């Protein structure tokens, strides 16, 4: 879109600032003119962007976000986003080909879910393949929270920071919670201060409950000693707006390595 192009060009040419009373479209026109003329010795950045899925980098959540990175032009550095470390195919293979996922969690055959129809065709192809897919399997909600006590029934849940049951969860069209044995749906901040319906766990029997703050923090790969000193609603808003720690670290580490080796 034009506005995304505007953001890119602002980051590329930070010295071409917006004038008083100038709307963004006119500012975009000036930036485009400057861009087509070529660099004239002023400060500019080489800007790249990519849509990254957090699940591909070891986060137990499907969360797609655009990352924009710029290197100052005079550094003369080339860089690209880090390769994904985890994959959907490896995840499907662990669940529906080898069964390693269920065995790791000690889930009996009777208690295992069925192959979701949306990936059934892909599973058939994986079963016919003699070679295991590359990469590590996506992580699931169960991977992230299985060692935490169930806050709805356990008296031990209070021993964990920010791990308290919150009543009132209900599913509705388009908001049915996250299945236990898949990466979580994207956690969202919600509207008007109310966390989104995605911030729920879909239990195998069809019931739902809200994720606790600690569970949501794990789905965003925050460390367990990270404290949220505010209400559940405000904590969930913060988590819904956050960048997953593991994904941020992967991108930042790649940038740091390039700067250290290239300068």
PDB file of N, CA and C in Angstrom, residues 5 10 18 36 51 54 60-61 68 85 91 116 124 133-134 141 158 165 168-169 179 191 205 222 226 232 247 262:
ATOM      1  N   UNK A   5       4.612   2.090   1.837  1.00  0.00           N
ATOM      2  CA  UNK A   5       5.737   2.669   1.088  1.00  0.00           C
ATOM      3  C   UNK A   5       6.213   3.958   1.751  1.00  0.00           C
ATOM      4  N   UNK A  10      10.291   6.974   4.759  1.00  0.00           N
ATOM      5  CA  UNK A  10      10.644   7.788   5.930  1.00  0.00           C
ATOM      6  C   UNK A  10      11.850   7.196   6.648  1.00  0.00           C
ATOM      7  N   UNK A  18       8.940  15.716   7.665  1.00  0.00           N
ATOM      8  CA  UNK A  18       7.624  16.243   7.302  1.00  0.00           C
ATOM      9  C   UNK A  18       7.518  17.711   7.715  1.00  0.00           C
ATOM     10  N   UNK A  36      14.028   8.870  -6.234  1.00  0.00           N
ATOM     11  CA  UNK A  36      14.298   8.646  -7.662  1.00  0.00           C
ATOM     12  C   UNK A  36      15.500   9.444  -8.159  1.00  0.00           C
ATOM     13  N   UNK A  51       7.555 -10.378   6.447  1.00  0.00           N
ATOM     14  CA  UNK A  51       6.497 -10.897   7.310  1.00  0.00           C
ATOM     15  C   UNK A  51       7.005 -12.190   7.936  1.00  0.00           C
ATOM     16  N   UNK A  54       5.890 -16.128  14.066  1.00  0.00           N
ATOM     17  CA  UNK A  54       6.616 -16.470  15.291  1.00  0.00           C
ATOM     18  C   UNK A  54       6.748 -17.975  15.479  1.00  0.00           C
ATOM     19  N   UNK A  60       5.385 -20.807  20.674  1.00  0.00           N
ATOM     20  CA  UNK A  60       4.202 -21.672  20.605  1.00  0.00           C
ATOM     21  C   UNK A  60       2.930 -20.893  20.262  1.00  0.00           C
ATOM     22  N   UNK A  61       2.992 -20.157  19.189  1.00  0.00           N
ATOM     23  CA  UNK A  61       1.885 -19.283  18.800  1.00  0.00           C
ATOM     24  C   UNK A  61       2.034 -18.909  17.327  1.00  0.00           C
ATOM     25  N   UNK A  68      10.736  -4.530  10.155  1.00  0.00           N
ATOM     26  CA  UNK A  68      11.448  -3.607   9.272  1.00  0.00           C
ATOM     27  C   UNK A  68      12.803  -3.309   9.898  1.00  0.00           C
ATOM     28  N   UNK A  85      13.649 -21.722  12.042  1.00  0.00           N
ATOM     29  CA  UNK A  85      14.223 -22.886  12.720  1.00  0.00           C
ATOM     30  C   UNK A  85      13.201 -23.996  12.928  1.00  0.00           C
ATOM     31  N   UNK A  91       6.209 -30.447  12.448  1.00  0.00           N
ATOM     32  CA  UNK A  91       5.164 -30.563  13.474  1.00  0.00           C
ATOM     33  C   UNK A  91       4.148 -31.636  13.088  1.00  0.00           C
ATOM     34  N   UNK A 116      -6.686 -32.697  11.810  1.00  0.00           N
ATOM     35  CA  UNK A 116      -7.559 -31.612  11.344  1.00  0.00           C
ATOM     36  C   UNK A 116      -7.762 -31.698   9.834  1.00  0.00           C
ATOM     37  N   UNK A 124      -1.041 -36.844   4.428  1.00  0.00           N
ATOM     38  CA  UNK A 124      -0.942 -37.974   3.498  1.00  0.00           C
ATOM     39  C   UNK A 124       0.367 -37.904   2.716  1.00  0.00           C
ATOM     40  N   UNK A 133      10.928 -34.106   7.331  1.00  0.00           N
ATOM     41  CA  UNK A 133      11.086 -32.685   6.968  1.00  0.00           C
ATOM     42  C   UNK A 133      12.210 -32.041   7.774  1.00  0.00           C
ATOM     43  N   UNK A 134      12.830 -31.036   7.188  1.00  0.00           N
ATOM     44  CA  UNK A 134      13.896 -30.321   7.890  1.00  0.00           C
ATOM     45  C   UNK A 134      13.299 -29.407   8.952  1.00  0.00           C
ATOM     46  N   UNK A 141       0.498 -25.243  22.415  1.00  0.00           N
ATOM     47  CA  UNK A 141       0.048 -24.755  23.718  1.00  0.00           C
ATOM     48  C   UNK A 141       0.421 -25.763  24.796  1.00  0.00           C
ATOM     49  N   UNK A 158      -1.501 -20.759  42.650  1.00  0.00           N
ATOM     50  CA  UNK A 158      -1.045 -19.511  43.242  1.00  0.00           C
ATOM     51  C   UNK A 158       0.444 -19.474  43.522  1.00  0.00           C
ATOM     52  N   UNK A 165      -6.905 -18.208  37.980  1.00  0.00           N
ATOM     53  CA  UNK A 165      -8.064 -18.458  37.123  1.00  0.00           C
ATOM     54  C   UNK A 165      -8.925 -17.206  37.002  1.00  0.00           C
ATOM     55  N   UNK A 168     -15.573 -16.447  33.343  1.00  0.00           N
ATOM     56  CA  UNK A 168     -16.353 -15.670  32.379  1.00  0.00           C
ATOM     57  C   UNK A 168     -16.055 -15.926  30.922  1.00  0.00           C
ATOM     58  N   UNK A 169     -15.166 -16.858  30.619  1.00  0.00           N
ATOM     59  CA  UNK A 169     -14.828 -17.112  29.213  1.00  0.00           C
ATOM     60  C   UNK A 169     -15.992 -17.782  28.494  1.00  0.00           C
ATOM     61  N   UNK A 179      -6.705 -24.502  20.362  1.00  0.00           N
ATOM     62  CA  UNK A 179      -6.595 -25.928  20.688  1.00  0.00           C
ATOM     63  C   UNK A 179      -5.309 -26.211  21.454  1.00  0.00           C
ATOM     64  N   UNK A 191     -10.279  -4.942  21.942  1.00  0.00           N
ATOM     65  CA  UNK A 191     -10.846  -3.619  21.702  1.00  0.00           C
ATOM     66  C   UNK A 191     -11.404  -3.031  22.992  1.00  0.00           C
ATOM     67  N   UNK A 205     -12.981 -31.131  25.563  1.00  0.00           N
ATOM     68  CA  UNK A 205     -14.415 -31.405  25.633  1.00  0.00           C
ATOM     69  C   UNK A 205     -15.294 -30.333  25.031  1.00  0.00           C
ATOM     70  N   UNK A 222       7.931 -15.166  27.319  1.00  0.00           N
ATOM     71  CA  UNK A 222       8.509 -14.391  28.413  1.00  0.00           C
ATOM     72  C   UNK A 222       9.022 -15.361  29.475  1.00  0.00           C
ATOM     73  N   UNK A 226       9.314 -13.044  34.968  1.00  0.00           N
ATOM     74  CA  UNK A 226       8.851 -11.722  34.535  1.00  0.00           C
ATOM     75  C   UNK A 226       7.501 -11.454  35.189  1.00  0.00           C
ATOM     76  N   UNK A 232      -5.408  -8.350  35.356  1.00  0.00           N
ATOM     77  CA  UNK A 232      -5.421  -9.343  34.276  1.00  0.00           C
ATOM     78  C   UNK A 232      -5.702  -8.667  32.944  1.00  0.00           C
ATOM     79  N   UNK A 247      11.337 -14.635  19.198  1.00  0.00           N
ATOM     80  CA  UNK A 247      11.417 -14.090  17.840  1.00  0.00           C
ATOM     81  C   UNK A 247      12.248 -12.812  17.819  1.00  0.00           C
ATOM     82  N   UNK A 262      30.922  -7.143  10.537  1.00  0.00           N
ATOM     83  CA  UNK A 262      31.047  -6.325   9.338  1.00  0.00           C
ATOM     84  C   UNK A 262      31.709  -4.992   9.543  1.00  0.00           C
TER      85      UNK A 262
END
